[in-house]
Coordinates of C-alpha atoms in Angstrom, one line a residue:
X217 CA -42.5 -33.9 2.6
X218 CA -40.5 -36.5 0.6
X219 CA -36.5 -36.2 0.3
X220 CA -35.0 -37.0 -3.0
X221 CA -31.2 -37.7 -2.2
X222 CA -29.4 -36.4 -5.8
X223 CA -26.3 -37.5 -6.5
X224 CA -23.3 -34.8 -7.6
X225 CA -20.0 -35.3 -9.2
X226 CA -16.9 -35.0 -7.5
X227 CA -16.6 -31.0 -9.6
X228 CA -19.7 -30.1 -8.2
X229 CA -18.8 -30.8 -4.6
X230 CA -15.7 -28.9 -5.2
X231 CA -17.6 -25.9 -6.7
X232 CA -20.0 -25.6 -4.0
X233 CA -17.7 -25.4 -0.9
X234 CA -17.3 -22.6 0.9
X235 CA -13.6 -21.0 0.1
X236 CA -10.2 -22.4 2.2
X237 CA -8.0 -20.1 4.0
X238 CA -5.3 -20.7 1.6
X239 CA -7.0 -19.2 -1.3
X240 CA -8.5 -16.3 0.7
X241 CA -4.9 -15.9 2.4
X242 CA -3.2 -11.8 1.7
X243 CA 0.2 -11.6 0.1
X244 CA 2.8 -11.3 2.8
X245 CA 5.6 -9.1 0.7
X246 CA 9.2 -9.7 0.7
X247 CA 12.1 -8.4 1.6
X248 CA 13.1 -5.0 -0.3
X249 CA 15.9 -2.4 0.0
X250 CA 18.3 -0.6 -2.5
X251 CA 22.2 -0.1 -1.5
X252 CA 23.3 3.5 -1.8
X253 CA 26.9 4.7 -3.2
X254 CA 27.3 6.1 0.4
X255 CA 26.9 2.7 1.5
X256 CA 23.7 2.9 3.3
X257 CA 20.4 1.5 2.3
X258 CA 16.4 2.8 1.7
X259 CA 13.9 1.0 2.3
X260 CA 10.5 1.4 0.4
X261 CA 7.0 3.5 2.5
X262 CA 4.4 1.0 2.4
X263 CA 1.0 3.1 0.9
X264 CA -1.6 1.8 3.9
X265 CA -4.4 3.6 1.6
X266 CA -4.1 0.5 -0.9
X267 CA -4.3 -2.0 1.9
X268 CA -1.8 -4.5 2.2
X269 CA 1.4 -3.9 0.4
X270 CA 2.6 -6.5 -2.1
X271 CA 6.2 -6.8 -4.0
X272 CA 5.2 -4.9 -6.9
X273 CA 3.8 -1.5 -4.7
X274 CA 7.2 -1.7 -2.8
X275 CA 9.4 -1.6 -5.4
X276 CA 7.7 1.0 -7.5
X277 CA 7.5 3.1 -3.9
X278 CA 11.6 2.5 -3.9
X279 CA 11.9 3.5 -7.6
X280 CA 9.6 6.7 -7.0
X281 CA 12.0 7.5 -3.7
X282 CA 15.2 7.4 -5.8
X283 CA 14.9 10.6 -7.7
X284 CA 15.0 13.2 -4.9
X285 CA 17.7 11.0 -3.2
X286 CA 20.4 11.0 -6.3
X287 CA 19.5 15.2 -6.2
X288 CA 19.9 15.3 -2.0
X289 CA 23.8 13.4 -2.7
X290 CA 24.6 16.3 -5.2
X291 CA 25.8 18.3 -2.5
X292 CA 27.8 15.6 -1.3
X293 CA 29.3 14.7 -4.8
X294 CA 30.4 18.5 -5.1
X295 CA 32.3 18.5 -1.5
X296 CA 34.0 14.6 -2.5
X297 CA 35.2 16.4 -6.0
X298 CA 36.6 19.5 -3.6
X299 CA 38.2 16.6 -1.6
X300 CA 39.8 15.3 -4.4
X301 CA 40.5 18.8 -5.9
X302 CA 43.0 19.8 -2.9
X303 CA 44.4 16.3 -2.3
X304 CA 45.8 16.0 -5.9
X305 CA 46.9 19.5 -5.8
X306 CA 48.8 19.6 -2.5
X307 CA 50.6 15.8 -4.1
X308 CA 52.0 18.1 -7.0
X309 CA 52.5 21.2 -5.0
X310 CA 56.1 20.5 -4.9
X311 CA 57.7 24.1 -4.3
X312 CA 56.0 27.6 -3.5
X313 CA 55.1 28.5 -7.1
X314 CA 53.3 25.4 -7.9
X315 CA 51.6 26.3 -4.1
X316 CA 50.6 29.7 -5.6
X317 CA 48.9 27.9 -8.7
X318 CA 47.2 25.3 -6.8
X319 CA 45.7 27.5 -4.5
X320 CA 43.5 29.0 -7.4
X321 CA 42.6 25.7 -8.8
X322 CA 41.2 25.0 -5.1
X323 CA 39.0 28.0 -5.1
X324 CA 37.9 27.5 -8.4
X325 CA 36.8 23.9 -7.5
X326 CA 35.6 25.1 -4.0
X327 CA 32.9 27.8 -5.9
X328 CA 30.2 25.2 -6.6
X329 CA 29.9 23.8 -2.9
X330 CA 29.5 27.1 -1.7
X331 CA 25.8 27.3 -1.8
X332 CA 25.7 23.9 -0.1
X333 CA 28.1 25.3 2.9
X334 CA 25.6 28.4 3.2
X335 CA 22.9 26.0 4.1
X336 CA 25.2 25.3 7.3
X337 CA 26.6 28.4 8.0
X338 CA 24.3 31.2 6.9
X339 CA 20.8 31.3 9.5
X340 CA 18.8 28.4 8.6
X341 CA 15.7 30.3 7.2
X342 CA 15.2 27.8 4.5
X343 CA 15.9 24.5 6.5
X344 CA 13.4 25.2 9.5
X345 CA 9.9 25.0 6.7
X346 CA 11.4 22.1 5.8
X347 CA 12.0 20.0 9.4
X348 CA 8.5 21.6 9.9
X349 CA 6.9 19.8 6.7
X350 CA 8.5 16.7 7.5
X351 CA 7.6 16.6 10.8
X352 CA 4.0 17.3 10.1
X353 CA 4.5 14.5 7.1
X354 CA 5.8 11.9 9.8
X355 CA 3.2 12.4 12.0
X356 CA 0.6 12.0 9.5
X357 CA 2.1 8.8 8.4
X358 CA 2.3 8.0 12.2
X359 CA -1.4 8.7 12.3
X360 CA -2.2 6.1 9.4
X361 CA 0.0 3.1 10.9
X362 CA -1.6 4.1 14.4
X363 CA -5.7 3.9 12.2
X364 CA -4.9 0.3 10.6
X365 CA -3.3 -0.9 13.8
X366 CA -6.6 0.5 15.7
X367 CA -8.8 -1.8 12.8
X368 CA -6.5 -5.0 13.4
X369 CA -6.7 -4.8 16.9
X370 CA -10.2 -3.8 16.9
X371 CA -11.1 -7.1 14.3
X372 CA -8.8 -9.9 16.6
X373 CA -10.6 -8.4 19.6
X374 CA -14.1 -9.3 18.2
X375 CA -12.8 -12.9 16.8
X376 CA -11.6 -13.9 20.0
X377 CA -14.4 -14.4 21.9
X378 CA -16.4 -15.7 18.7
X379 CA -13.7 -18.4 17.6
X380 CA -13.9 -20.0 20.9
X381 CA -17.7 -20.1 20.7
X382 CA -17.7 -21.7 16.7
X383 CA -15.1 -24.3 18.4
X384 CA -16.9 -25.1 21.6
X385 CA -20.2 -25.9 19.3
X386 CA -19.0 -27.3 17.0
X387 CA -19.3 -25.2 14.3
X388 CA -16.2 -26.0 12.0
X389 CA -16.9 -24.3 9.0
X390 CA -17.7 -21.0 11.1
X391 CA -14.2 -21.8 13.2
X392 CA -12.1 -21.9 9.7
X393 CA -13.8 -18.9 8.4
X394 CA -12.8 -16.6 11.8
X395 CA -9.5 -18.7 11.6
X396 CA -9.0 -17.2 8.5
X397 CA -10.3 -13.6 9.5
X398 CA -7.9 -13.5 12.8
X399 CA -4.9 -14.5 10.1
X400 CA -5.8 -11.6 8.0
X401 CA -6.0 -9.5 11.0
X402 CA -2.8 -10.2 12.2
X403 CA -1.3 -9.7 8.4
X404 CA -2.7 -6.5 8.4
X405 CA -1.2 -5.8 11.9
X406 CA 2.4 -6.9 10.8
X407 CA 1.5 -4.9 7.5
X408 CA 1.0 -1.7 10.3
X409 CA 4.1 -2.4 11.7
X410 CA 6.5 -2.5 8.5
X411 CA 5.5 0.9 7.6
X412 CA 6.6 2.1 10.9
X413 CA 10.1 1.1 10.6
X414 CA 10.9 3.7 7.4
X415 CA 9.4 6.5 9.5
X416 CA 11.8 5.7 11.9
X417 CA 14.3 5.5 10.0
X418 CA 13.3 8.5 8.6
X419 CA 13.9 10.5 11.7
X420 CA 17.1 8.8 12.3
X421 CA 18.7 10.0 9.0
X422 CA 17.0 13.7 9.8
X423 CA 18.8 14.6 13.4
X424 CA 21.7 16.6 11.7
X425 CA 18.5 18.0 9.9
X426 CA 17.5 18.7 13.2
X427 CA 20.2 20.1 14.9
X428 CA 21.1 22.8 12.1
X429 CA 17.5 24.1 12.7
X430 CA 17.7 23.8 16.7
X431 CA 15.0 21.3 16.7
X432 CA 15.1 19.0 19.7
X433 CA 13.6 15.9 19.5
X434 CA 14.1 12.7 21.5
X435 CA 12.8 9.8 19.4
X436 CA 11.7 7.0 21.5
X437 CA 12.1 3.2 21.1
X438 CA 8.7 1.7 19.9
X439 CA 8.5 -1.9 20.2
X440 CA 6.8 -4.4 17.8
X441 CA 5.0 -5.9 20.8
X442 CA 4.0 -9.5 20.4
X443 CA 0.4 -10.6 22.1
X444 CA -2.3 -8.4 21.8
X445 CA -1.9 -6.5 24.9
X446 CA 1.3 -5.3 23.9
X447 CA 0.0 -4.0 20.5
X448 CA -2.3 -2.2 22.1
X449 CA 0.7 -0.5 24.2
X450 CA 2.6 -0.1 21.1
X451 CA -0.3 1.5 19.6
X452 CA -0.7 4.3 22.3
X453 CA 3.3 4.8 21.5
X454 CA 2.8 5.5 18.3
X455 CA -0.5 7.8 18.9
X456 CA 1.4 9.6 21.5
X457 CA 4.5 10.2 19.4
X458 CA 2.8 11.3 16.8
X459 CA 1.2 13.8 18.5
X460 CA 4.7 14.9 19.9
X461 CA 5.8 15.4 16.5
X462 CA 2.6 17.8 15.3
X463 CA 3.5 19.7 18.2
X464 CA 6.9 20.6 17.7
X465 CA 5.8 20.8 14.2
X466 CA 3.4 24.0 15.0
X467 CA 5.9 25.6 17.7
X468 CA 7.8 25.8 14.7
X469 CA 7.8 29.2 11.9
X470 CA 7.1 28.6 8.5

């Protein structure tokens, strides 16, 4: 059968070719945090449910952490204004009638942190459902981290084998398309691996948390691994702490 050779513009050519890895590429999100008064900083939850976190989903994850943060300081805030209460008042306490005064003003300024010193002092009823839920909340963010680092890993196993084979033959097209699947791999992987860090942090901030309910719990130091061999260790860390955390989490009332 006869071949007719038809000539295409240069727009056509363009059209027709299959898709670089630069415009298939995922967003690789920057750097986000928001300073706190106490001079500490938060760090926005990636969502692993929406794939791939990008600037805007951070920063709208920070904004919808900020709420119960400001209301979590306003114990704080009370005890600072007691501070500030008995400083001032002991500087014009001068001579033993003043002292008589400013001993009232004290206890009048000490009556609102009250409630916030019975959550120390008084049996810690209401602070052990709460270590319990956010145990049982970290371990099932654990769990999600641990599911998309299981796909990654899973996905860069596969391309391995089959990138070498699409270079060996030849095949480039097939080679830049796997190329291109092992990069979105490992963006997912590192995507994995950023969402870990807040639950860490997480369970750094909640040890007094802990202590106050008699909850021990030694955290261990996962590493961000590098090759694949040592994301699949990190990925056993990560299953196995999480199930440490569900079980102190049910060995708990509440």
């Amino acid at each position: 059968m006869p071949t007719i050779d038809i000539t295409l513009s240069e727009d056509l050519r363009s059209a027709i070719q299959p898709p670089k890895c630069l415009d298939l590429r995922l967003p690789k999100p920057g750097k986000t945090e928001l300073k706190l008064p106490n001079g500490g900083s938060i760090k926005p939850i990636p969502d692993l449910t929406k794939g791939i976190p990008t600037d805007c989903a951070m920063n709208f994850n920070l904004a919808l952490q900020m709420a119960p943060i400001m209301a979590s300081m306003e114990c704080l805030l009370k005890i600072l204004k007691l501070i500030g209460t008995v400083i001032n008042v002991l500087k014009d306490a001068t001579n033993p009638v003043k002292l008589v005064t400013a001993v009232g003003k004290i206890v009048d300024a000490a009556e609102d942190v009250m409630p916030c010193v019975e959550m120390v002092t008084v049996p810690p009823l209401t602070m052990i459902p709460f270590v319990k839920s956010l145990l049982q909340m970290l371990a099932k963010m654990l769990r999600c981290t641990a599911q998309l680092l299981k796909s990654a890993i899973a996905v860069l196993d596969g391309i391995g084998l089959d990138l070498i084979t699409a270079q060996e033959a030849g095949n480039d097209a097939l080679a830049q398309q796997l190329e291109c699947a092992q990069e979105n791999a490992q963006l997912a992987m590192d995507g994995a691996m950023t969402s870990l860090e807040p639950v860490m942090v997480l369970l750094d901030i909640a040890k007094p948390f802990l202590e106050i309910a008699g909850v021990p719990l030694e955290i261990p130091a996962i590493s961000s691994g590098g090759s694949l061999d040592a994301m699949k260790q990190t990925l056993e860390a990560i299953e196995t702490f999480g199930q440490t955390l569900d079980d102190v989490a049910s060995a708990l009332p509440g």
